[in-house]
């Protein structure tokens, strides 16, 4: 197709600073997709651990009953995160397919247009939201004429399932699980002290989300410490809101 996939299209022409999001995960996922995959996994872990910790604190679950349940909580959270990772991976695959179909629709509209004006309207509808803030009307019109001239001769390409979709979907599932493992290790290593394991797990979760935000700050040339703090604060706030709403 005349455009790359939306995940590739978002990547900057200027190479960002190397970090875990770009140097490792970026081989399979767009860094922003990887960031939110990590965010959701840690959010799941915090929802489980903080909710369970509050139940113990309030006496809803007795300490004697909770003792020794850390390993059970480990597998419960891991299973929930893996299930969400699979859902997210399937949505990733569908997003790739639907994105290509949307671009094929534009190609079809341009090639079926009766005149240059109709083609320009179709192209403008797709690209104006992106280009308006950084170009003048004259620049866009000239660009759209060039795009139309190219698309008129372009051959439609396959829009169905592709290898990159499957790789990205599998990477999403694996990242969901791997990202949450540091938060779950205390539950596995302290099976007889669930309360302590939960507290350590919560601290580790916040450290992981801070590290993800820090890496994103480096990736985008913004203050990494500030970005990490913002992500940690937002994650914690979302956990509190979910708990207040009964989540």
PDB file of N, CA and C in Angstrom, residues 70-115:
ATOM      1  N   UNK A  70      -0.149 -16.480  49.194  1.00  0.00           N
ATOM      2  CA  UNK A  70       0.602 -15.631  48.264  1.00  0.00           C
ATOM      3  C   UNK A  70       0.815 -16.316  46.917  1.00  0.00           C
ATOM      4  N   UNK A  71       1.128 -17.598  46.951  1.00  0.00           N
ATOM      5  CA  UNK A  71       1.352 -18.307  45.693  1.00  0.00           C
ATOM      6  C   UNK A  71       0.069 -18.405  44.879  1.00  0.00           C
ATOM      7  N   UNK A  72      -1.051 -18.614  45.578  1.00  0.00           N
ATOM      8  CA  UNK A  72      -2.327 -18.638  44.865  1.00  0.00           C
ATOM      9  C   UNK A  72      -2.618 -17.297  44.212  1.00  0.00           C
ATOM     10  N   UNK A  73      -2.285 -16.217  44.922  1.00  0.00           N
ATOM     11  CA  UNK A  73      -2.473 -14.876  44.369  1.00  0.00           C
ATOM     12  C   UNK A  73      -1.537 -14.657  43.183  1.00  0.00           C
ATOM     13  N   UNK A  74      -0.345 -15.211  43.267  1.00  0.00           N
ATOM     14  CA  UNK A  74       0.613 -15.115  42.155  1.00  0.00           C
ATOM     15  C   UNK A  74      -0.001 -15.677  40.877  1.00  0.00           C
ATOM     16  N   UNK A  75      -0.520 -16.881  40.947  1.00  0.00           N
ATOM     17  CA  UNK A  75      -1.072 -17.522  39.745  1.00  0.00           C
ATOM     18  C   UNK A  75      -2.375 -16.860  39.291  1.00  0.00           C
ATOM     19  N   UNK A  76      -3.138 -16.328  40.244  1.00  0.00           N
ATOM     20  CA  UNK A  76      -4.374 -15.630  39.874  1.00  0.00           C
ATOM     21  C   UNK A  76      -4.065 -14.373  39.054  1.00  0.00           C
ATOM     22  N   UNK A  77      -3.116 -13.568  39.547  1.00  0.00           N
ATOM     23  CA  UNK A  77      -2.758 -12.342  38.843  1.00  0.00           C
ATOM     24  C   UNK A  77      -2.102 -12.667  37.501  1.00  0.00           C
ATOM     25  N   UNK A  78      -1.213 -13.651  37.499  1.00  0.00           N
ATOM     26  CA  UNK A  78      -0.530 -14.023  36.259  1.00  0.00           C
ATOM     27  C   UNK A  78      -1.539 -14.482  35.209  1.00  0.00           C
ATOM     28  N   UNK A  79      -2.521 -15.266  35.639  1.00  0.00           N
ATOM     29  CA  UNK A  79      -3.547 -15.727  34.705  1.00  0.00           C
ATOM     30  C   UNK A  79      -4.386 -14.578  34.164  1.00  0.00           C
ATOM     31  N   UNK A  80      -4.742 -13.626  35.044  1.00  0.00           N
ATOM     32  CA  UNK A  80      -5.543 -12.484  34.608  1.00  0.00           C
ATOM     33  C   UNK A  80      -4.765 -11.616  33.625  1.00  0.00           C
ATOM     34  N   UNK A  81      -3.486 -11.388  33.911  1.00  0.00           N
ATOM     35  CA  UNK A  81      -2.658 -10.573  33.021  1.00  0.00           C
ATOM     36  C   UNK A  81      -2.459 -11.277  31.682  1.00  0.00           C
ATOM     37  N   UNK A  82      -2.231 -12.598  31.722  1.00  0.00           N
ATOM     38  CA  UNK A  82      -2.061 -13.340  30.478  1.00  0.00           C
ATOM     39  C   UNK A  82      -3.334 -13.296  29.634  1.00  0.00           C
ATOM     40  N   UNK A  83      -4.492 -13.416  30.298  1.00  0.00           N
ATOM     41  CA  UNK A  83      -5.769 -13.357  29.572  1.00  0.00           C
ATOM     42  C   UNK A  83      -5.950 -11.999  28.913  1.00  0.00           C
ATOM     43  N   UNK A  84      -5.632 -10.927  29.669  1.00  0.00           N
ATOM     44  CA  UNK A  84      -5.746  -9.591  29.079  1.00  0.00           C
ATOM     45  C   UNK A  84      -4.722  -9.413  27.953  1.00  0.00           C
ATOM     46  N   UNK A  85      -3.519  -9.980  28.122  1.00  0.00           N
ATOM     47  CA  UNK A  85      -2.509  -9.889  27.070  1.00  0.00           C
ATOM     48  C   UNK A  85      -2.984 -10.543  25.783  1.00  0.00           C
ATOM     49  N   UNK A  86      -3.664 -11.681  25.911  1.00  0.00           N
ATOM     50  CA  UNK A  86      -4.199 -12.352  24.718  1.00  0.00           C
ATOM     51  C   UNK A  86      -5.252 -11.483  24.050  1.00  0.00           C
ATOM     52  N   UNK A  87      -6.130 -10.888  24.852  1.00  0.00           N
ATOM     53  CA  UNK A  87      -7.148  -9.991  24.296  1.00  0.00           C
ATOM     54  C   UNK A  87      -6.488  -8.818  23.582  1.00  0.00           C
ATOM     55  N   UNK A  88      -5.491  -8.227  24.235  1.00  0.00           N
ATOM     56  CA  UNK A  88      -4.787  -7.085  23.655  1.00  0.00           C
ATOM     57  C   UNK A  88      -4.059  -7.492  22.381  1.00  0.00           C
ATOM     58  N   UNK A  89      -3.486  -8.699  22.370  1.00  0.00           N
ATOM     59  CA  UNK A  89      -2.797  -9.183  21.176  1.00  0.00           C
ATOM     60  C   UNK A  89      -3.735  -9.377  20.007  1.00  0.00           C
ATOM     61  N   UNK A  90      -4.920  -9.926  20.281  1.00  0.00           N
ATOM     62  CA  UNK A  90      -5.920 -10.101  19.216  1.00  0.00           C
ATOM     63  C   UNK A  90      -6.359  -8.742  18.667  1.00  0.00           C
ATOM     64  N   UNK A  91      -6.553  -7.772  19.570  1.00  0.00           N
ATOM     65  CA  UNK A  91      -6.932  -6.428  19.131  1.00  0.00           C
ATOM     66  C   UNK A  91      -5.823  -5.789  18.300  1.00  0.00           C
ATOM     67  N   UNK A  92      -4.576  -6.082  18.654  1.00  0.00           N
ATOM     68  CA  UNK A  92      -3.442  -5.570  17.877  1.00  0.00           C
ATOM     69  C   UNK A  92      -3.505  -6.103  16.441  1.00  0.00           C
ATOM     70  N   UNK A  93      -3.752  -7.396  16.315  1.00  0.00           N
ATOM     71  CA  UNK A  93      -3.842  -8.006  14.990  1.00  0.00           C
ATOM     72  C   UNK A  93      -5.006  -7.404  14.199  1.00  0.00           C
ATOM     73  N   UNK A  94      -6.158  -7.282  14.844  1.00  0.00           N
ATOM     74  CA  UNK A  94      -7.314  -6.695  14.171  1.00  0.00           C
ATOM     75  C   UNK A  94      -7.044  -5.254  13.762  1.00  0.00           C
ATOM     76  N   UNK A  95      -6.335  -4.515  14.621  1.00  0.00           N
ATOM     77  CA  UNK A  95      -6.010  -3.135  14.295  1.00  0.00           C
ATOM     78  C   UNK A  95      -5.171  -3.026  13.038  1.00  0.00           C
ATOM     79  N   UNK A  96      -4.202  -3.937  12.875  1.00  0.00           N
ATOM     80  CA  UNK A  96      -3.387  -3.937  11.667  1.00  0.00           C
ATOM     81  C   UNK A  96      -4.198  -4.218  10.422  1.00  0.00           C
ATOM     82  N   UNK A  97      -5.085  -5.209  10.521  1.00  0.00           N
ATOM     83  CA  UNK A  97      -5.907  -5.573   9.363  1.00  0.00           C
ATOM     84  C   UNK A  97      -6.873  -4.450   9.002  1.00  0.00           C
ATOM     85  N   UNK A  98      -7.565  -3.918  10.014  1.00  0.00           N
ATOM     86  CA  UNK A  98      -8.538  -2.861   9.756  1.00  0.00           C
ATOM     87  C   UNK A  98      -7.868  -1.581   9.263  1.00  0.00           C
ATOM     88  N   UNK A  99      -6.653  -1.302   9.758  1.00  0.00           N
ATOM     89  CA  UNK A  99      -5.931  -0.126   9.288  1.00  0.00           C
ATOM     90  C   UNK A  99      -5.605  -0.227   7.808  1.00  0.00           C
ATOM     91  N   UNK A 100      -5.169  -1.413   7.371  1.00  0.00           N
ATOM     92  CA  UNK A 100      -4.873  -1.593   5.944  1.00  0.00           C
ATOM     93  C   UNK A 100      -6.130  -1.488   5.101  1.00  0.00           C
ATOM     94  N   UNK A 101      -7.227  -2.008   5.623  1.00  0.00           N
ATOM     95  CA  UNK A 101      -8.484  -1.912   4.874  1.00  0.00           C
ATOM     96  C   UNK A 101      -8.927  -0.463   4.733  1.00  0.00           C
ATOM     97  N   UNK A 102      -8.681   0.340   5.774  1.00  0.00           N
ATOM     98  CA  UNK A 102      -9.020   1.755   5.690  1.00  0.00           C
ATOM     99  C   UNK A 102      -8.194   2.462   4.627  1.00  0.00           C
ATOM    100  N   UNK A 103      -6.907   2.111   4.534  1.00  0.00           N
ATOM    101  CA  UNK A 103      -6.062   2.728   3.524  1.00  0.00           C
ATOM    102  C   UNK A 103      -6.420   2.230   2.124  1.00  0.00           C
ATOM    103  N   UNK A 104      -6.858   0.970   2.038  1.00  0.00           N
ATOM    104  CA  UNK A 104      -7.312   0.473   0.736  1.00  0.00           C
ATOM    105  C   UNK A 104      -8.556   1.227   0.285  1.00  0.00           C
ATOM    106  N   UNK A 105      -9.411   1.562   1.233  1.00  0.00           N
ATOM    107  CA  UNK A 105     -10.619   2.328   0.899  1.00  0.00           C
ATOM    108  C   UNK A 105     -10.247   3.673   0.284  1.00  0.00           C
ATOM    109  N   UNK A 106      -9.214   4.331   0.853  1.00  0.00           N
ATOM    110  CA  UNK A 106      -8.764   5.599   0.296  1.00  0.00           C
ATOM    111  C   UNK A 106      -8.234   5.404  -1.122  1.00  0.00           C
ATOM    112  N   UNK A 107      -7.432   4.356  -1.311  1.00  0.00           N
ATOM    113  CA  UNK A 107      -6.906   4.076  -2.643  1.00  0.00           C
ATOM    114  C   UNK A 107      -8.042   3.866  -3.642  1.00  0.00           C
ATOM    115  N   UNK A 108      -9.055   3.112  -3.223  1.00  0.00           N
ATOM    116  CA  UNK A 108     -10.197   2.854  -4.106  1.00  0.00           C
ATOM    117  C   UNK A 108     -10.942   4.146  -4.443  1.00  0.00           C
ATOM    118  N   UNK A 109     -11.138   5.000  -3.438  1.00  0.00           N
ATOM    119  CA  UNK A 109     -11.841   6.261  -3.671  1.00  0.00           C
ATOM    120  C   UNK A 109     -11.079   7.153  -4.647  1.00  0.00           C
ATOM    121  N   UNK A 110      -9.761   7.207  -4.484  1.00  0.00           N
ATOM    122  CA  UNK A 110      -8.958   8.047  -5.363  1.00  0.00           C
ATOM    123  C   UNK A 110      -9.006   7.525  -6.795  1.00  0.00           C
ATOM    124  N   UNK A 111      -8.843   6.231  -6.970  1.00  0.00           N
ATOM    125  CA  UNK A 111      -8.835   5.659  -8.314  1.00  0.00           C
ATOM    126  C   UNK A 111     -10.208   5.698  -8.972  1.00  0.00           C
ATOM    127  N   UNK A 112     -11.269   5.719  -8.142  1.00  0.00           N
ATOM    128  CA  UNK A 112     -12.625   5.777  -8.695  1.00  0.00           C
ATOM    129  C   UNK A 112     -13.125   7.211  -8.873  1.00  0.00           C
ATOM    130  N   UNK A 113     -12.351   8.193  -8.443  1.00  0.00           N
ATOM    131  CA  UNK A 113     -12.778   9.584  -8.543  1.00  0.00           C
ATOM    132  C   UNK A 113     -12.882  10.009 -10.006  1.00  0.00           C
ATOM    133  N   UNK A 114     -13.886  10.809 -10.281  1.00  0.00           N
ATOM    134  CA  UNK A 114     -14.118  11.261 -11.660  1.00  0.00           C
ATOM    135  C   UNK A 114     -13.219  12.426 -12.033  1.00  0.00           C
ATOM    136  N   UNK A 115     -12.727  13.142 -11.038  1.00  0.00           N
ATOM    137  CA  UNK A 115     -11.866  14.282 -11.337  1.00  0.00           C
ATOM    138  C   UNK A 115     -10.877  14.490 -10.188  1.00  0.00           C
TER     139      UNK A 115
END
